[in-house]
């Protein structure tokens, strides 16, 4: 499979960047998208060029490290699939693929396709927790949680913190991320005492970090 | 000369040990706690739980991770679940049974006292996690749900769909986040530990590299807690995350910490097979699949028909055939070796012949597709996403892959290494799993270490230390270590060779997998050691590391890790060679029963092998900690 | 009070203000629409309705002031929110695709501002009677017929009503989201709620001017 890749190259946070064209002749349909980039990088290194920097770790779609824009879509075109789980069989021989970093002022670019998503951590630090000191917990069965509540909490808690919602949102808003955590903790009886405070503090920090407001565009989901 | 080691296990009846020990340990005056500075490296279940709890207690914690946020530690990837002896289902479980099963599962190569403590604490972990909002699976009644896991005969595994590790880690992360906001934890993300500072066998701090700017920094503290995960990536392909590494523990080892049982590596039977040489990692398919899937290969070697075209009579359900009572649910090591045996004998399927089938057809027929979807929907989806095959229609192709490493830095009962002031938690230590880890017990161990053990034992250590005596981070010893680190970085950048770092890593992995993998023998191990030495020399004369030291440079990061694997791989093979018996995850072809099962030699090898570093390429020195079994009777494992 | 203020300062606070005021405005828009459908009932009936409205006196003023306040809050918070989002991505994508959002969602502010301009014009037109063909303060029916026989005025209203429909197309859905009202019992129909209201509004409003223009109402 032959591909033309247009990749955003940027040496550092305050450096100018641009899309650079690369030809890759030996991709194949069994590779994952990141393995395809690995192959490109090996070739660049052998040619004495700087390999493309991108963040990744688990390559199983769970750690949330990976993520960039593929042809204008966060994590590419497959719904519910992170870049590391995207496979090349969804592309065709001869395709041109544009790779850009997630763009938001709250996510400064560190290098090439790698951005700093620390703003999301600040939101959690502001209130995304239940204050329960280690060792103070009562028996796990002392509070029963209806299955539906537990399931709702789980669905919200499954957020992997990848930041794709921010990247996709026309407003650069992290409201989906924020509300996921609020819903997770708020759906559980353990989490309700701190609920109001949590919401205020998390939303405040969300705004302070420079994320945009949500206007329910629905791109983030 | 062989040295003997003492695990510092207190005396007394096993069920009282930990309580009495906690009472006997010294306490730090609460008013003084904030004067102590504790360095925690790693934010997985072990490190994250430790940092949060130590901070709650009032210590000033400096926490490090090479990730961009604590929440991405590799614990996030654990799928199946976490064990605890709650016995909520009332099916006969107890602390004692969990203890017993874990020692047995570890093939009698772990320290009884540690395992007992682990089983005791397991219950507190569940309580704590629920309090933190971990959304464990529940029944309609609102009670917590349990399942049986990894061949256990009781249902003691708590889970959050197929994402238990994620939810537990997010729980620990949230507790940590709170302490960060309170200023009790100073979180250093994207900083990689590159060395530790040891003066007179006492650890005083660490040297790290800022992965964004490339700056090398020194940090001193009153104690260092390392929870940096396992070393499975020495095999290149494994289920571990790409950046998991041995560097932190290896550097500590080179500074005097003993490395225990490196040859105990666990191969997981149900992973998605390798598809080509560009493959970068392997994906685990949760073990729970074996509850309903049946494993088979064609009866005829080299049969290239589609699985659905092979009639029932021409299929070999080899696990059910060999192990009539456990069948598809035999422990991981047994299932893995059986798959390898079939493939080696030419019965494997797929393009590479290195895969066996995991078939859900009969389960779907029995329970209906919806029931199977409810149980495994997300796993089937993941499988389809990666392979493009629909497991509801065609059997999955699976093959074993390296998954977990039981070995690690040697620690005593207090989780302190032989270097004073250096504590090691989680997968990075060797402590609780012996020669083989049971499913759902790594999460339990990581959280036990972090939430419930280290807060006590570290206090006991610090009670004898004065913060006023802390060595300043600009002391000459710190500067010397910093210089070593910088020199090594310069050296790597200046080789200017032709081969990429990945090509070395891949080659190392192939050797490790072939010769030091699922089955090992003397000749192969010796060959592996020789190959690794050659490869290491080649690395230092022909590696190509692009870029500079003072910038974000992912190739440089990888190069440092691979350089360490190239040293560590030799120790692993050496340990495997020295351990002339089979036990758990360590299988020496010379020692097997007639049925091809691992055959232990309890008379000569019932000890922990802890290695002392003597120089790169030099023969390490063996320290033995003898294992005594007072409570559990040593038996040959049998799953027939 | 200070708590309410600090809540307003968050983007979520502003959104809620926008949704609540939006709800009031929607209420008015629908009521107003139903009212002027009375045109189809004939001159007497409609003029009586207009006279009745005027006779409300203080009540009318209260409603007017309430609406005006809602409108001001709505507009101010809309502008503030938009400003926050504007600065959230200063460097744009070279390539960006959207899967969900549409033209109406992305033009809320400009559409809204055009609506504001329309409301100004409209008040000048029908309430203050300072622009357009000569009117009689007591003959609302006649005024309307006169106005919509002027093609330019008709065009302005058609454009404005389409803008309104677009604003509501995203606005009503967004409002329900913001206020957390989901109507799960409606099933898939609930996704049709906003388009439905938007369509009814456009059709309802335009029916009268168009009926006048083609001579059904004279
Ligand atoms: C796919 C998969 C599934 C699993 N499923 C289960 C399961 O179902 N049940 C179960 O019990 N166990 C399971 N395990 C095992 C279990 O997940 C791990 O053993 C456990 O989570 C390890 O936790 P840890 O805290 O020791 O290390 P990790 O979570 O690996 O954390 C390591 C931390 O150290 C940091 N670090 C490492 N090196 C450095 C350095 N040099 N400098 C700075 N920081 C560093 C990292 O940034 C990270 O924060 C699974 C493992 C895998 C791979
Ligand atoms: C085809 C569309 C419309 C027609 C024919 C129409 C007609 C009228 C008429 C005849 C009046 C005067 C009533 C009176 O003074 O007795 C009026 C008043 C008014 N209209 Fe409309 N209108 C239309 C659309 C709108 C829209 C879309 C809005 C708002 C968004 C609006 C807002 C108002 C307001 C605020 C008043 C003043 C009410 C008052 O006196 O307090 N109108 N309209
Ligand atoms: C008749 C008049 C109007 C009605 C009925 C109306 C109704 C609504 C409704 C229901 C919403 C959804 C609120 C939400 O997001 O929860 C909304 C949003 C909005 N309105 Fe209006 N509106 C009107 C006038 C205006 C005007 C004059 C402006 C001018 C600036 C405006 C600007 C906006 C904007 C920008 C939004 C988007 C809010 C967001 O970002 O979520 N609207 N409107
Ligand atoms: S909510 Fe945002 S950060 Fe969380 S998983 Fe979804 S896209 Fe990623
Ligand atoms: S796309 Fe953005 S506007 Fe809201 S609904 Fe999602 S955060
Ligand atoms: S690399 Fe972990 S989610 Fe993609």
Tab-separated table of N, CA and C in Angstrom, chain B residues 525-629:
chain	number	residue	atom	x	y	z
B	525	UNK	N	20.071	-21.299	26.585
B	525	UNK	CA	20.336	-20.170	27.467
B	525	UNK	C	21.769	-19.682	27.284
B	526	UNK	N	22.676	-20.621	27.139
B	526	UNK	CA	24.074	-20.211	26.943
B	526	UNK	C	24.226	-19.463	25.622
B	527	UNK	N	23.537	-19.988	24.628
B	527	UNK	CA	23.570	-19.291	23.333
B	527	UNK	C	23.017	-17.881	23.474
B	528	UNK	N	21.889	-17.787	24.183
B	528	UNK	CA	21.250	-16.483	24.340
B	528	UNK	C	22.211	-15.497	24.996
B	529	UNK	N	22.895	-15.957	26.022
B	529	UNK	CA	23.814	-15.059	26.725
B	529	UNK	C	24.887	-14.557	25.767
B	530	UNK	N	25.404	-15.473	24.961
B	530	UNK	CA	26.441	-15.058	24.010
B	530	UNK	C	25.869	-14.074	22.987
B	531	UNK	N	24.677	-14.377	22.491
B	531	UNK	CA	24.061	-13.498	21.489
B	531	UNK	C	23.829	-12.098	22.055
B	532	UNK	N	23.353	-12.067	23.290
B	532	UNK	CA	23.048	-10.764	23.890
B	532	UNK	C	24.319	-9.934	24.031
B	533	UNK	N	25.383	-10.575	24.463
B	533	UNK	CA	26.655	-9.838	24.614
B	533	UNK	C	27.068	-9.234	23.270
B	534	UNK	N	26.976	-10.039	22.223
B	534	UNK	CA	27.385	-9.542	20.896
B	534	UNK	C	26.499	-8.382	20.463
B	535	UNK	N	25.209	-8.583	20.684
B	535	UNK	CA	24.261	-7.552	20.270
B	535	UNK	C	24.531	-6.252	21.024
B	536	UNK	N	24.870	-6.386	22.286
B	536	UNK	CA	25.143	-5.195	23.103
B	536	UNK	C	26.348	-4.453	22.551
B	537	UNK	N	27.387	-5.214	22.214
B	537	UNK	CA	28.573	-4.556	21.653
B	537	UNK	C	28.217	-3.838	20.356
B	538	UNK	N	27.387	-4.520	19.573
B	538	UNK	CA	27.011	-3.918	18.297
B	538	UNK	C	26.218	-2.640	18.537
B	539	UNK	N	25.379	-2.683	19.535
B	539	UNK	CA	24.579	-1.497	19.861
B	539	UNK	C	25.496	-0.301	20.099
B	540	UNK	N	26.491	-0.512	20.929
B	540	UNK	CA	27.343	0.620	21.300
B	540	UNK	C	28.300	1.032	20.181
B	541	UNK	N	28.346	0.230	19.088
B	541	UNK	CA	29.226	0.669	18.005
B	541	UNK	C	28.444	1.022	16.751
B	542	UNK	N	27.153	0.663	16.714
B	542	UNK	CA	26.459	0.908	15.444
B	542	UNK	C	25.065	1.485	15.602
B	543	UNK	N	24.699	1.926	16.796
B	543	UNK	CA	23.349	2.443	16.923
B	543	UNK	C	23.285	3.864	16.370
B	544	UNK	N	22.140	4.214	15.868
B	544	UNK	CA	21.951	5.564	15.357
B	544	UNK	C	20.866	6.245	16.180
B	545	UNK	N	21.261	7.215	16.979
B	545	UNK	CA	20.294	7.964	17.777
B	545	UNK	C	20.274	9.396	17.252
B	546	UNK	N	19.222	9.772	16.551
B	546	UNK	CA	19.185	11.118	15.972
B	546	UNK	C	18.906	12.175	17.041
B	547	UNK	N	19.038	13.429	16.667
B	547	UNK	CA	18.632	14.518	17.558
B	547	UNK	C	19.678	14.851	18.598
B	548	UNK	N	19.240	15.678	19.548
B	548	UNK	CA	20.155	16.212	20.556
B	548	UNK	C	19.704	15.831	21.966
B	549	UNK	N	20.577	16.128	22.916
B	549	UNK	CA	20.267	15.791	24.311
B	549	UNK	C	19.286	16.783	24.915
B	550	UNK	N	19.409	18.037	24.537
B	550	UNK	CA	18.621	19.066	25.234
B	550	UNK	C	17.325	19.408	24.499
B	551	UNK	N	16.614	18.383	24.082
B	551	UNK	CA	15.321	18.617	23.436
B	551	UNK	C	14.450	17.390	23.650
B	552	UNK	N	13.196	17.509	23.272
B	552	UNK	CA	12.307	16.361	23.329
B	552	UNK	C	12.813	15.373	22.283
B	553	UNK	N	13.249	14.188	22.723
B	553	UNK	CA	13.904	13.269	21.813
B	553	UNK	C	13.492	11.841	22.151
B	554	UNK	N	12.457	11.382	21.495
B	554	UNK	CA	11.909	10.066	21.837
B	554	UNK	C	12.875	8.928	21.509
B	555	UNK	N	13.685	9.111	20.462
B	555	UNK	CA	14.640	8.051	20.121
B	555	UNK	C	15.689	7.912	21.214
B	556	UNK	N	16.090	9.022	21.778
B	556	UNK	CA	17.067	8.980	22.863
B	556	UNK	C	16.473	8.269	24.083
B	557	UNK	N	15.212	8.550	24.362
B	557	UNK	CA	14.559	7.867	25.492
B	557	UNK	C	14.574	6.356	25.264
B	558	UNK	N	14.185	5.981	24.062
B	558	UNK	CA	14.140	4.544	23.756
B	558	UNK	C	15.526	3.935	23.841
B	559	UNK	N	16.509	4.656	23.330
B	559	UNK	CA	17.874	4.127	23.306
B	559	UNK	C	18.342	3.797	24.718
B	560	UNK	N	18.046	4.681	25.652
B	560	UNK	CA	18.466	4.436	27.033
B	560	UNK	C	17.817	3.176	27.572
B	561	UNK	N	16.538	3.007	27.248
B	561	UNK	CA	15.820	1.835	27.764
B	561	UNK	C	16.334	0.551	27.114
B	562	UNK	N	16.571	0.614	25.803
B	562	UNK	CA	17.038	-0.589	25.123
B	562	UNK	C	18.445	-0.956	25.603
B	563	UNK	N	19.266	0.051	25.832
B	563	UNK	CA	20.610	-0.221	26.351
B	563	UNK	C	20.518	-0.979	27.666
B	564	UNK	N	19.560	-0.608	28.493
B	564	UNK	CA	19.390	-1.316	29.766
B	564	UNK	C	18.862	-2.734	29.557
B	565	UNK	N	17.921	-2.883	28.635
B	565	UNK	CA	17.421	-4.232	28.348
B	565	UNK	C	18.556	-5.141	27.865
B	566	UNK	N	19.475	-4.565	27.121
B	566	UNK	CA	20.577	-5.368	26.592
B	566	UNK	C	21.512	-5.849	27.702
B	567	UNK	N	21.526	-5.141	28.804
B	567	UNK	CA	22.294	-5.637	29.945
B	567	UNK	C	21.443	-6.591	30.782
B	568	UNK	N	20.202	-6.179	30.971
B	568	UNK	CA	19.322	-6.949	31.837
B	568	UNK	C	18.990	-8.332	31.259
B	569	UNK	N	18.809	-8.398	29.933
B	569	UNK	CA	18.451	-9.667	29.296
B	569	UNK	C	19.460	-10.752	29.658
B	570	UNK	N	20.698	-10.338	29.755
B	570	UNK	CA	21.735	-11.310	30.096
B	570	UNK	C	21.521	-11.857	31.506
B	571	UNK	N	21.160	-10.975	32.434
B	571	UNK	CA	20.924	-11.427	33.806
B	571	UNK	C	19.725	-12.389	33.837
B	572	UNK	N	18.711	-12.044	33.068
B	572	UNK	CA	17.519	-12.889	33.048
B	572	UNK	C	17.900	-14.301	32.584
B	573	UNK	N	18.644	-14.357	31.483
B	573	UNK	CA	19.047	-15.660	30.953
B	573	UNK	C	19.953	-16.379	31.954
B	574	UNK	N	20.782	-15.612	32.597
B	574	UNK	CA	21.710	-16.195	33.553
B	574	UNK	C	20.963	-16.821	34.729
B	575	UNK	N	19.966	-16.122	35.205
B	575	UNK	CA	19.153	-16.619	36.305
B	575	UNK	C	18.427	-17.903	35.878
B	576	UNK	N	17.917	-17.893	34.638
B	576	UNK	CA	17.207	-19.067	34.126
B	576	UNK	C	18.150	-20.258	34.023
B	577	UNK	N	19.384	-19.978	33.690
B	577	UNK	CA	20.384	-21.030	33.572
B	577	UNK	C	20.719	-21.599	34.940
B	578	UNK	N	20.863	-20.704	35.887
B	578	UNK	CA	21.203	-21.121	37.231
B	578	UNK	C	20.091	-21.934	37.874
B	579	UNK	N	18.843	-21.572	37.608
B	579	UNK	CA	17.731	-22.279	38.233
B	579	UNK	C	17.447	-23.563	37.460
B	580	UNK	N	18.131	-24.609	37.866
B	580	UNK	CA	18.099	-25.875	37.135
B	580	UNK	C	16.913	-26.728	37.584
B	581	UNK	N	15.757	-26.146	37.489
B	581	UNK	CA	14.496	-26.834	37.795
B	581	UNK	C	13.426	-26.116	36.977
B	582	UNK	N	12.250	-26.696	36.933
B	582	UNK	CA	11.124	-25.977	36.350
B	582	UNK	C	10.214	-25.564	37.487
B	583	UNK	N	9.681	-24.368	37.421
B	583	UNK	CA	8.683	-23.960	38.408
B	583	UNK	C	7.906	-22.795	37.826
B	584	UNK	N	6.582	-22.865	37.951
B	584	UNK	CA	5.720	-21.784	37.481
B	584	UNK	C	6.063	-21.339	36.076
B	585	UNK	N	6.317	-20.050	35.940
B	585	UNK	CA	6.593	-19.487	34.630
B	585	UNK	C	7.961	-19.826	34.081
B	586	UNK	N	8.758	-20.478	34.874
B	586	UNK	CA	10.101	-20.846	34.425
B	586	UNK	C	10.094	-22.327	34.081
B	587	UNK	N	10.223	-22.618	32.801
B	587	UNK	CA	10.131	-24.013	32.383
B	587	UNK	C	11.429	-24.449	31.740
B	588	UNK	N	12.115	-25.350	32.394
B	588	UNK	CA	13.353	-25.897	31.830
B	588	UNK	C	13.010	-27.250	31.232
B	589	UNK	N	13.263	-27.374	29.935
B	589	UNK	CA	12.884	-28.603	29.241
B	589	UNK	C	13.510	-29.837	29.880
B	590	UNK	N	14.653	-29.645	30.530
B	590	UNK	CA	15.311	-30.787	31.169
B	590	UNK	C	14.493	-31.322	32.338
B	591	UNK	N	13.594	-30.476	32.874
B	591	UNK	CA	12.867	-30.891	34.071
B	591	UNK	C	11.381	-30.840	33.838
B	592	UNK	N	10.836	-31.951	33.362
B	592	UNK	CA	9.402	-32.021	33.198
B	592	UNK	C	8.922	-33.413	33.569
B	593	UNK	N	7.662	-33.466	33.947
B	593	UNK	CA	7.092	-34.768	34.264
B	593	UNK	C	6.805	-35.484	32.958
B	594	UNK	N	6.377	-36.719	33.081
B	594	UNK	CA	6.090	-37.479	31.868
B	594	UNK	C	5.025	-36.805	31.015
B	595	UNK	N	4.091	-36.094	31.686
B	595	UNK	CA	3.030	-35.433	30.920
B	595	UNK	C	3.480	-34.072	30.395
B	596	UNK	N	4.736	-33.742	30.617
B	596	UNK	CA	5.222	-32.470	30.117
B	596	UNK	C	4.924	-31.300	31.045
B	597	UNK	N	4.678	-31.578	32.336
B	597	UNK	CA	4.442	-30.487	33.278
B	597	UNK	C	5.746	-30.105	33.973
B	598	UNK	N	5.716	-28.868	34.534
B	598	UNK	CA	6.901	-28.360	35.214
B	598	UNK	C	7.237	-29.230	36.428
B	599	UNK	N	8.486	-29.565	36.561
B	599	UNK	CA	8.893	-30.398	37.693
B	599	UNK	C	9.848	-29.609	38.565
B	600	UNK	N	9.384	-29.324	39.785
B	600	UNK	CA	10.205	-28.530	40.695
B	600	UNK	C	11.254	-29.414	41.363
B	601	UNK	N	12.235	-28.724	41.918
B	601	UNK	CA	13.223	-29.413	42.733
B	601	UNK	C	13.295	-28.650	44.045
B	602	UNK	N	12.420	-29.037	44.991
B	602	UNK	CA	12.312	-28.274	46.234
B	602	UNK	C	13.527	-28.430	47.133
B	603	UNK	N	14.228	-29.534	46.976
B	603	UNK	CA	15.393	-29.735	47.849
B	603	UNK	C	16.484	-28.726	47.540
B	604	UNK	N	16.687	-28.477	46.260
B	604	UNK	CA	17.824	-27.621	45.910
B	604	UNK	C	17.448	-26.188	45.538
B	605	UNK	N	16.182	-25.960	45.194
B	605	UNK	CA	15.868	-24.622	44.660
B	605	UNK	C	14.765	-23.866	45.384
B	606	UNK	N	14.396	-24.290	46.578
B	606	UNK	CA	13.372	-23.545	47.291
B	606	UNK	C	13.996	-22.290	47.908
B	607	UNK	N	14.484	-21.422	47.034
B	607	UNK	CA	15.044	-20.166	47.524
B	607	UNK	C	14.783	-19.060	46.515
B	608	UNK	N	14.929	-17.847	46.996
B	608	UNK	CA	14.875	-16.678	46.121
B	608	UNK	C	16.294	-16.438	45.638
B	609	UNK	N	16.460	-16.287	44.322
B	609	UNK	CA	17.788	-15.968	43.806
B	609	UNK	C	17.879	-14.461	43.621
B	610	UNK	N	18.706	-13.830	44.443
B	610	UNK	CA	18.846	-12.370	44.351
B	610	UNK	C	20.265	-12.071	43.894
B	611	UNK	N	20.359	-11.309	42.813
B	611	UNK	CA	21.649	-11.132	42.163
B	611	UNK	C	22.257	-9.787	42.459
B	612	UNK	N	23.555	-9.828	42.697
B	612	UNK	CA	24.287	-8.580	42.926
B	612	UNK	C	25.083	-8.249	41.665
B	613	UNK	N	25.012	-6.998	41.282
B	613	UNK	CA	25.681	-6.541	40.060
B	613	UNK	C	27.191	-6.465	40.272
B	614	UNK	N	27.914	-7.016	39.289
B	614	UNK	CA	29.378	-6.995	39.419
B	614	UNK	C	30.052	-6.298	38.242
B	615	UNK	N	29.303	-5.654	37.418
B	615	UNK	CA	29.873	-5.018	36.230
B	615	UNK	C	29.182	-5.545	34.992
B	616	UNK	N	29.100	-4.702	33.954
B	616	UNK	CA	28.419	-5.119	32.727
B	616	UNK	C	29.175	-6.300	32.124
B	617	UNK	N	28.433	-7.385	31.823
B	617	UNK	CA	29.065	-8.549	31.216
B	617	UNK	C	29.796	-9.428	32.214
B	618	UNK	N	29.902	-8.994	33.460
B	618	UNK	CA	30.563	-9.819	34.492
B	618	UNK	C	29.522	-10.766	35.093
B	619	UNK	N	30.017	-11.871	35.627
B	619	UNK	CA	29.116	-12.809	36.294
B	619	UNK	C	28.570	-12.183	37.575
B	620	UNK	N	27.262	-12.107	37.714
B	620	UNK	CA	26.705	-11.515	38.937
B	620	UNK	C	26.876	-12.472	40.116
B	621	UNK	N	26.745	-11.930	41.297
B	621	UNK	CA	26.907	-12.774	42.482
B	621	UNK	C	25.552	-13.141	43.067
B	622	UNK	N	25.414	-14.423	43.405
B	622	UNK	CA	24.125	-14.919	43.886
B	622	UNK	C	23.975	-14.754	45.396
B	623	UNK	N	22.842	-14.184	45.812
B	623	UNK	CA	22.450	-14.166	47.222
B	623	UNK	C	21.188	-15.002	47.324
B	624	UNK	N	21.154	-15.873	48.338
B	624	UNK	CA	19.978	-16.743	48.449
B	624	UNK	C	19.165	-16.384	49.666
B	625	UNK	N	17.859	-16.284	49.478
B	625	UNK	CA	16.963	-16.219	50.633
B	625	UNK	C	16.191	-17.532	50.648
B	626	UNK	N	16.434	-18.324	51.671
B	626	UNK	CA	15.755	-19.617	51.715
B	626	UNK	C	14.286	-19.430	52.025
B	627	UNK	N	13.468	-20.225	51.380
B	627	UNK	CA	12.024	-20.142	51.597
B	627	UNK	C	11.590	-21.284	52.471
B	628	UNK	N	10.918	-20.940	53.563
B	628	UNK	CA	10.415	-21.992	54.422
B	628	UNK	C	8.905	-22.002	54.380
B	629	UNK	N	8.355	-23.202	54.303
B	629	UNK	CA	6.898	-23.314	54.226
B	629	UNK	C	6.380	-23.990	55.478
